[in-house]
Structures are given as structure tokens and as C-alpha cells.
């Protein structure tokens, strides 16, 4: 899940939204499914390390990190005030006795959610998962993440999707077309994943300080398909959702919207259905050379 933000004085709304079905779909994400590339690095750190999770959404990854590393200081930030309130209310049951907290704020304005001392001292790890792809001009977000990492040994870690790599079976070309048009409407780069190393270089990380890898985000089992497809059906049913508003703006008829619904219903029901998305990953280390 990703946070939305403001660029050039314009508030950019999160195009998927924060409805309960959507949050439940994102809760499929945890350390095992999404942070395999980063887990060995975290395990090698002192147990009291600090981590900032940028665009934490419903906090499923953040909570899992806190349970695995209960002595660590872990802060999840998202611009969605309601989802942050939901996460904080869930701490006593989801991660009791850990060093986790959630704050509402804009990553491009760190003073909106961090103290001056936290900003100056920096974090051992600044992490994001599929947040950059949801923010226009996301190079500025990555640059800010670099600033918030400790300048002597800090780590910036990213895992990003690339929607051009997405595979759905049975095929849903109409759904893929609308998704692409919505991303473009919001000024988002659907090829952020394949550009991740390039972006890390652009913000100043030397290539020998960047460890790159890739993995697949998937929805294969019936429960996984129900959560993903169900969240899409909820957005299609809500005329006030960003998806329905965009479809109306593009001139979609009710018959075309019905095709989108049937696509998701077939995706959920088909025993041979799956959704695959290539995700790229980078671990960028800061030292005297990489400042």
C-alpha cells in the first residue's frame, strides 16, 4: 500500500482509496511475502534498530516487522489519517509490547510527522513497498528517503511493482486498459519497477552501494483472488470511487463497466486463475561515499 502526497501545491488523492475491502486485500502483504529480499539485512542489524515504513497503508508489513523485531523502533507513516487511526487502535492486539507506532504525514514534509531530533539523527532503515508507483514525480520521495536515512551506514530499501509486467488469467484486457488510463490520469509511472535502479542512481547512490533483485507478487489461491477481485468489485460498485469517477471521465458506458465486473467475477471463480506482478527490489547503503 502507498501513501498519497502533494506535488506542486496540488493534493494527489490515492487512486485506489482506503475502503475496508481494499485494506483487507493489502493485508495479504507481510514480511514473508514482500520483504524476503530485506529480511537478512534486518536480521544482521542490532535488535534496537530504527525503521521508517513509508506509505504503510493498513500496516500489515509494519506490524509483522514489529512482531519479528520487538526491540526495534518502527514508525509507519501514511497520509491517510483514517488508516493511521485504525492502525494505532490495532497495536494492542496486533503487536503488543513492541516499539511500533503510526503517524499521519507527508513524506515530502518530514516535519509534519517527525520531531527535529528524529530528522537530524535519521533512521537505520527507510523502507517503502509499492509506494513510489502511487506518487507522481516519485524521484523526490526517494530523494527524501535518502535524506532521512542515517548518513553513516543507513539503508534505503524499496520494492516496487511494474504494472506493465502484470499477468492475469483468464485475460482481463479491459481491466488492464482502465488501470493504465487511471495511472496516467493521476500522473503515475506504471514502469516505476523497471526504473528502480535508475532512480536510485539519480538520487546519488553509487552502483556498488545498490543491491538489486526481483520477485513476484501474486494472487493465486481462492482467498487471495477473493480479496483482490473483491476490492476491485467494491470500487466498481461505488460511483464515488476514483475508479468509477475515472471511468465516467473516460466515457465508459454502463455496459463497459459491467464487462469490468464480469472480468473480476470470472477471475475469482476460475480454478485456473492467477495474477502475477513482477516486483523489483533495491537495498541502497549510505556511507561517506554515498552521501
mmCIF file of C-alpha atoms in Angstrom, residues 4-271:
data_model
loop_
_atom_site.group_PDB
_atom_site.id
_atom_site.type_symbol
_atom_site.label_atom_id
_atom_site.label_comp_id
_atom_site.label_asym_id
_atom_site.label_seq_id
_atom_site.Cartn_x
_atom_site.Cartn_y
_atom_site.Cartn_z
ATOM 1 C CA UNK A 4 -0.576 9.785 -1.408
ATOM 2 C CA UNK A 5 1.076 13.157 -1.306
ATOM 3 C CA UNK A 6 1.069 16.686 -2.634
ATOM 4 C CA UNK A 7 3.149 17.882 -5.547
ATOM 5 C CA UNK A 8 3.405 21.448 -6.845
ATOM 6 C CA UNK A 9 0.737 22.519 -4.388
ATOM 7 C CA UNK A 10 -1.790 20.016 -5.747
ATOM 8 C CA UNK A 11 -3.139 17.290 -3.490
ATOM 9 C CA UNK A 12 -2.835 13.914 -5.149
ATOM 10 C CA UNK A 13 -5.506 11.513 -3.897
ATOM 11 C CA UNK A 14 -4.661 7.862 -3.512
ATOM 12 C CA UNK A 15 -6.384 6.455 -6.606
ATOM 13 C CA UNK A 16 -7.343 3.126 -5.020
ATOM 14 C CA UNK A 17 -8.696 4.553 -1.769
ATOM 15 C CA UNK A 18 -8.924 3.213 1.779
ATOM 16 C CA UNK A 19 -12.177 1.220 1.816
ATOM 17 C CA UNK A 20 -12.225 -1.835 4.073
ATOM 18 C CA UNK A 21 -12.161 -4.330 1.191
ATOM 19 C CA UNK A 22 -9.090 -2.613 -0.245
ATOM 20 C CA UNK A 23 -7.340 -2.605 3.131
ATOM 21 C CA UNK A 24 -8.107 -6.300 3.578
ATOM 22 C CA UNK A 25 -6.595 -7.072 0.161
ATOM 23 C CA UNK A 26 -3.394 -5.264 1.090
ATOM 24 C CA UNK A 27 -3.232 -7.182 4.368
ATOM 25 C CA UNK A 28 -2.110 -10.203 2.343
ATOM 26 C CA UNK A 29 1.261 -8.468 2.388
ATOM 27 C CA UNK A 30 3.684 -9.320 5.162
ATOM 28 C CA UNK A 31 7.399 -9.818 5.740
ATOM 29 C CA UNK A 32 7.403 -13.326 4.277
ATOM 30 C CA UNK A 33 5.579 -12.408 1.064
ATOM 31 C CA UNK A 34 7.094 -8.968 0.486
ATOM 32 C CA UNK A 35 10.354 -8.473 2.386
ATOM 33 C CA UNK A 36 12.321 -11.633 1.690
ATOM 34 C CA UNK A 37 14.954 -9.519 -0.036
ATOM 35 C CA UNK A 38 15.436 -7.279 3.031
ATOM 36 C CA UNK A 39 14.999 -9.705 5.927
ATOM 37 C CA UNK A 40 18.647 -10.930 6.099
ATOM 38 C CA UNK A 41 19.837 -7.306 6.246
ATOM 39 C CA UNK A 42 17.434 -6.517 9.096
ATOM 40 C CA UNK A 43 18.455 -9.649 10.996
ATOM 41 C CA UNK A 44 22.092 -8.534 10.831
ATOM 42 C CA UNK A 45 21.332 -5.167 12.493
ATOM 43 C CA UNK A 46 21.398 -4.554 16.265
ATOM 44 C CA UNK A 47 17.965 -5.520 17.673
ATOM 45 C CA UNK A 48 17.225 -1.892 18.634
ATOM 46 C CA UNK A 49 17.474 -0.567 15.064
ATOM 47 C CA UNK A 50 15.111 2.167 13.860
ATOM 48 C CA UNK A 51 12.953 1.829 10.740
ATOM 49 C CA UNK A 52 10.630 4.214 8.919
ATOM 50 C CA UNK A 53 7.972 2.499 6.785
ATOM 51 C CA UNK A 54 6.871 4.997 4.121
ATOM 52 C CA UNK A 55 3.316 4.619 2.809
ATOM 53 C CA UNK A 56 2.476 1.915 5.339
ATOM 54 C CA UNK A 57 -1.241 1.725 4.475
ATOM 55 C CA UNK A 58 -3.038 -0.791 6.729
ATOM 56 C CA UNK A 59 0.285 -1.666 8.345
ATOM 57 C CA UNK A 60 0.363 -5.392 7.652
ATOM 58 C CA UNK A 61 4.068 -5.303 6.783
ATOM 59 C CA UNK A 62 4.795 -2.814 9.566
ATOM 60 C CA UNK A 63 3.037 -4.909 12.206
ATOM 61 C CA UNK A 64 4.827 -8.045 11.044
ATOM 62 C CA UNK A 65 8.180 -6.267 11.273
ATOM 63 C CA UNK A 66 7.378 -5.165 14.823
ATOM 64 C CA UNK A 67 6.480 -8.708 15.874
ATOM 65 C CA UNK A 68 9.696 -10.066 14.394
ATOM 66 C CA UNK A 69 11.848 -7.279 15.854
ATOM 67 C CA UNK A 70 10.089 -6.228 19.094
ATOM 68 C CA UNK A 71 13.020 -4.128 20.353
ATOM 69 C CA UNK A 72 13.226 -2.038 17.188
ATOM 70 C CA UNK A 73 11.777 1.462 16.879
ATOM 71 C CA UNK A 74 9.389 1.162 13.945
ATOM 72 C CA UNK A 75 7.323 4.076 12.625
ATOM 73 C CA UNK A 76 4.740 3.645 9.887
ATOM 74 C CA UNK A 77 3.699 6.803 8.059
ATOM 75 C CA UNK A 78 0.840 7.364 5.644
ATOM 76 C CA UNK A 79 -1.074 10.443 4.586
ATOM 77 C CA UNK A 80 -4.403 8.669 5.201
ATOM 78 C CA UNK A 81 -5.476 9.833 8.655
ATOM 79 C CA UNK A 82 -8.241 7.234 8.956
ATOM 80 C CA UNK A 83 -5.990 4.285 8.155
ATOM 81 C CA UNK A 84 -3.385 5.599 10.627
ATOM 82 C CA UNK A 85 -6.015 5.852 13.365
ATOM 83 C CA UNK A 86 -7.124 2.301 12.530
ATOM 84 C CA UNK A 87 -3.544 1.039 12.757
ATOM 85 C CA UNK A 88 -2.857 2.714 16.110
ATOM 86 C CA UNK A 89 -6.067 1.240 17.522
ATOM 87 C CA UNK A 90 -4.883 -2.219 16.438
ATOM 88 C CA UNK A 91 -1.449 -2.043 18.109
ATOM 89 C CA UNK A 92 -2.573 -3.612 21.447
ATOM 90 C CA UNK A 93 -3.779 -6.757 19.641
ATOM 91 C CA UNK A 94 -1.577 -6.840 16.520
ATOM 92 C CA UNK A 95 1.823 -6.020 18.056
ATOM 93 C CA UNK A 96 1.654 -5.663 21.857
ATOM 94 C CA UNK A 97 4.864 -4.931 23.711
ATOM 95 C CA UNK A 98 6.724 -3.736 20.619
ATOM 96 C CA UNK A 99 8.243 -0.397 19.600
ATOM 97 C CA UNK A 100 5.748 0.312 16.817
ATOM 98 C CA UNK A 101 3.751 3.463 16.193
ATOM 99 C CA UNK A 102 1.892 5.005 13.286
ATOM 100 C CA UNK A 103 1.818 8.657 12.269
ATOM 101 C CA UNK A 104 -0.085 10.606 9.653
ATOM 102 C CA UNK A 105 2.074 12.839 7.488
ATOM 103 C CA UNK A 106 3.534 13.702 4.108
ATOM 104 C CA UNK A 107 6.914 12.105 3.361
ATOM 105 C CA UNK A 108 7.919 15.232 1.414
ATOM 106 C CA UNK A 109 7.307 17.251 4.588
ATOM 107 C CA UNK A 110 9.022 15.148 7.276
ATOM 108 C CA UNK A 111 8.468 17.842 9.889
ATOM 109 C CA UNK A 112 4.756 17.025 9.576
ATOM 110 C CA UNK A 113 5.265 13.705 11.378
ATOM 111 C CA UNK A 114 8.829 13.588 12.756
ATOM 112 C CA UNK A 115 10.492 15.579 15.513
ATOM 113 C CA UNK A 116 13.541 17.720 14.750
ATOM 114 C CA UNK A 117 15.667 15.220 16.687
ATOM 115 C CA UNK A 118 14.340 12.257 14.670
ATOM 116 C CA UNK A 119 15.060 14.068 11.422
ATOM 117 C CA UNK A 120 18.581 15.041 12.426
ATOM 118 C CA UNK A 121 19.519 11.622 13.813
ATOM 119 C CA UNK A 122 17.989 9.682 10.917
ATOM 120 C CA UNK A 123 16.833 6.065 10.685
ATOM 121 C CA UNK A 124 18.847 2.893 10.300
ATOM 122 C CA UNK A 125 16.389 1.801 7.603
ATOM 123 C CA UNK A 126 13.937 3.808 5.492
ATOM 124 C CA UNK A 127 11.652 1.402 3.664
ATOM 125 C CA UNK A 128 8.792 1.531 1.180
ATOM 126 C CA UNK A 129 6.702 -1.125 -0.523
ATOM 127 C CA UNK A 130 4.893 -0.193 -3.774
ATOM 128 C CA UNK A 131 4.621 3.423 -2.630
ATOM 129 C CA UNK A 132 6.661 5.159 -5.326
ATOM 130 C CA UNK A 133 4.415 3.839 -8.090
ATOM 131 C CA UNK A 134 1.470 5.589 -6.427
ATOM 132 C CA UNK A 135 3.090 9.044 -6.272
ATOM 133 C CA UNK A 136 3.755 11.477 -9.145
ATOM 134 C CA UNK A 137 7.343 12.703 -9.506
ATOM 135 C CA UNK A 138 8.352 9.906 -7.155
ATOM 136 C CA UNK A 139 12.053 10.622 -7.526
ATOM 137 C CA UNK A 140 11.550 13.361 -4.913
ATOM 138 C CA UNK A 141 10.154 10.778 -2.484
ATOM 139 C CA UNK A 142 13.194 8.550 -2.970
ATOM 140 C CA UNK A 143 15.475 11.558 -2.509
ATOM 141 C CA UNK A 144 13.699 12.400 0.768
ATOM 142 C CA UNK A 145 14.009 8.800 1.940
ATOM 143 C CA UNK A 146 17.755 9.064 1.357
ATOM 144 C CA UNK A 147 17.881 12.239 3.470
ATOM 145 C CA UNK A 148 16.027 10.545 6.329
ATOM 146 C CA UNK A 149 18.393 7.562 6.479
ATOM 147 C CA UNK A 150 21.419 7.774 8.760
ATOM 148 C CA UNK A 151 24.168 9.331 6.686
ATOM 149 C CA UNK A 152 26.773 6.926 8.031
ATOM 150 C CA UNK A 153 25.594 3.407 7.369
ATOM 151 C CA UNK A 154 21.858 3.976 6.844
ATOM 152 C CA UNK A 155 19.828 1.873 4.429
ATOM 153 C CA UNK A 156 17.115 2.806 1.930
ATOM 154 C CA UNK A 157 15.077 -0.216 0.804
ATOM 155 C CA UNK A 158 12.413 -0.279 -1.910
ATOM 156 C CA UNK A 159 10.198 -2.897 -3.503
ATOM 157 C CA UNK A 160 8.222 -1.658 -6.478
ATOM 158 C CA UNK A 161 5.662 -3.110 -8.833
ATOM 159 C CA UNK A 162 5.717 -2.723 -12.606
ATOM 160 C CA UNK A 163 2.155 -2.880 -13.898
ATOM 161 C CA UNK A 164 3.316 -3.477 -17.482
ATOM 162 C CA UNK A 165 4.547 -6.858 -16.255
ATOM 163 C CA UNK A 166 1.166 -7.854 -14.828
ATOM 164 C CA UNK A 167 -0.316 -11.164 -15.979
ATOM 165 C CA UNK A 168 -3.957 -12.064 -15.313
ATOM 166 C CA UNK A 169 -5.556 -15.333 -16.277
ATOM 167 C CA UNK A 170 -8.219 -15.577 -17.536
ATOM 168 C CA UNK A 171 -7.263 -12.473 -19.531
ATOM 169 C CA UNK A 172 -8.852 -9.176 -18.458
ATOM 170 C CA UNK A 173 -7.684 -6.712 -21.156
ATOM 171 C CA UNK A 174 -10.464 -4.226 -20.452
ATOM 172 C CA UNK A 175 -9.500 -4.054 -16.774
ATOM 173 C CA UNK A 176 -5.811 -3.643 -17.620
ATOM 174 C CA UNK A 177 -6.631 -0.810 -20.034
ATOM 175 C CA UNK A 178 -8.664 1.113 -17.441
ATOM 176 C CA UNK A 179 -5.956 0.625 -14.810
ATOM 177 C CA UNK A 180 -3.315 2.025 -17.178
ATOM 178 C CA UNK A 181 -5.510 5.022 -18.045
ATOM 179 C CA UNK A 182 -6.157 5.770 -14.366
ATOM 180 C CA UNK A 183 -2.451 5.675 -13.547
ATOM 181 C CA UNK A 184 -1.721 8.095 -16.391
ATOM 182 C CA UNK A 185 -4.620 10.342 -15.349
ATOM 183 C CA UNK A 186 -3.020 10.640 -11.911
ATOM 184 C CA UNK A 187 0.429 11.329 -13.340
ATOM 185 C CA UNK A 188 1.795 7.972 -12.146
ATOM 186 C CA UNK A 189 4.576 5.959 -13.756
ATOM 187 C CA UNK A 190 3.437 2.370 -14.296
ATOM 188 C CA UNK A 191 7.007 1.366 -15.185
ATOM 189 C CA UNK A 192 8.474 2.519 -11.869
ATOM 190 C CA UNK A 193 9.617 -1.026 -11.079
ATOM 191 C CA UNK A 194 11.963 -1.392 -14.030
ATOM 192 C CA UNK A 195 13.391 2.076 -13.357
ATOM 193 C CA UNK A 196 14.158 1.477 -9.691
ATOM 194 C CA UNK A 197 17.926 1.096 -10.060
ATOM 195 C CA UNK A 198 17.999 4.126 -12.372
ATOM 196 C CA UNK A 199 16.142 6.185 -9.784
ATOM 197 C CA UNK A 200 18.500 5.082 -7.010
ATOM 198 C CA UNK A 201 21.438 6.208 -9.157
ATOM 199 C CA UNK A 202 19.703 9.506 -9.907
ATOM 200 C CA UNK A 203 19.367 10.405 -6.216
ATOM 201 C CA UNK A 204 23.057 9.770 -5.663
ATOM 202 C CA UNK A 205 23.631 6.158 -4.628
ATOM 203 C CA UNK A 206 26.768 4.703 -6.266
ATOM 204 C CA UNK A 207 26.056 1.498 -8.201
ATOM 205 C CA UNK A 208 28.308 -0.544 -5.923
ATOM 206 C CA UNK A 209 26.151 0.539 -2.951
ATOM 207 C CA UNK A 210 22.944 -0.762 -4.596
ATOM 208 C CA UNK A 211 21.921 -4.416 -4.292
ATOM 209 C CA UNK A 212 19.196 -5.210 -6.831
ATOM 210 C CA UNK A 213 16.853 -8.201 -7.027
ATOM 211 C CA UNK A 214 13.351 -9.146 -8.195
ATOM 212 C CA UNK A 215 10.447 -11.312 -7.114
ATOM 213 C CA UNK A 216 6.781 -11.882 -7.940
ATOM 214 C CA UNK A 217 3.710 -10.556 -6.149
ATOM 215 C CA UNK A 218 0.851 -12.992 -6.726
ATOM 216 C CA UNK A 219 -2.820 -13.699 -6.106
ATOM 217 C CA UNK A 220 -3.243 -17.411 -6.764
ATOM 218 C CA UNK A 221 -5.326 -19.146 -4.087
ATOM 219 C CA UNK A 222 -9.084 -18.649 -3.903
ATOM 220 C CA UNK A 223 -8.841 -16.461 -0.748
ATOM 221 C CA UNK A 224 -6.153 -14.316 -2.406
ATOM 222 C CA UNK A 225 -8.262 -13.937 -5.556
ATOM 223 C CA UNK A 226 -11.342 -13.100 -3.496
ATOM 224 C CA UNK A 227 -9.510 -10.322 -1.668
ATOM 225 C CA UNK A 228 -8.005 -8.785 -4.812
ATOM 226 C CA UNK A 229 -11.049 -9.253 -7.041
ATOM 227 C CA UNK A 230 -13.430 -8.295 -4.231
ATOM 228 C CA UNK A 231 -11.657 -5.000 -3.677
ATOM 229 C CA UNK A 232 -11.935 -4.243 -7.395
ATOM 230 C CA UNK A 233 -15.644 -5.122 -7.376
ATOM 231 C CA UNK A 234 -16.201 -2.808 -4.419
ATOM 232 C CA UNK A 235 -14.572 0.084 -6.273
ATOM 233 C CA UNK A 236 -16.609 -0.643 -9.392
ATOM 234 C CA UNK A 237 -19.832 -0.702 -7.347
ATOM 235 C CA UNK A 238 -19.119 2.678 -5.730
ATOM 236 C CA UNK A 239 -19.927 5.536 -8.101
ATOM 237 C CA UNK A 240 -17.873 7.860 -5.871
ATOM 238 C CA UNK A 241 -14.717 5.743 -6.072
ATOM 239 C CA UNK A 242 -11.747 7.023 -8.049
ATOM 240 C CA UNK A 243 -12.165 4.086 -10.441
ATOM 241 C CA UNK A 244 -15.805 4.880 -11.249
ATOM 242 C CA UNK A 245 -15.105 8.610 -11.499
ATOM 243 C CA UNK A 246 -12.256 7.923 -13.894
ATOM 244 C CA UNK A 247 -14.384 5.522 -15.945
ATOM 245 C CA UNK A 248 -17.052 8.232 -16.232
ATOM 246 C CA UNK A 249 -14.442 10.792 -17.237
ATOM 247 C CA UNK A 250 -13.206 8.437 -19.970
ATOM 248 C CA UNK A 251 -16.787 7.987 -21.214
ATOM 249 C CA UNK A 252 -17.264 4.364 -20.165
ATOM 250 C CA UNK A 253 -20.838 3.140 -20.605
ATOM 251 C CA UNK A 254 -22.655 1.009 -18.053
ATOM 252 C CA UNK A 255 -22.150 -1.929 -20.422
ATOM 253 C CA UNK A 256 -18.375 -1.394 -20.329
ATOM 254 C CA UNK A 257 -18.412 -1.178 -16.527
ATOM 255 C CA UNK A 258 -20.361 -4.438 -16.495
ATOM 256 C CA UNK A 259 -17.583 -6.085 -18.543
ATOM 257 C CA UNK A 260 -15.106 -4.976 -15.858
ATOM 258 C CA UNK A 261 -17.303 -6.534 -13.171
ATOM 259 C CA UNK A 262 -17.616 -9.798 -15.097
ATOM 260 C CA UNK A 263 -13.832 -9.896 -15.505
ATOM 261 C CA UNK A 264 -13.314 -9.783 -11.746
ATOM 262 C CA UNK A 265 -16.108 -12.265 -11.025
ATOM 263 C CA UNK A 266 -14.549 -14.706 -13.515
ATOM 264 C CA UNK A 267 -11.100 -14.115 -12.023
ATOM 265 C CA UNK A 268 -12.385 -15.014 -8.555
ATOM 266 C CA UNK A 269 -14.371 -18.063 -9.670
ATOM 267 C CA UNK A 270 -11.951 -19.695 -12.130
ATOM 268 C CA UNK A 271 -9.903 -22.544 -10.686
#
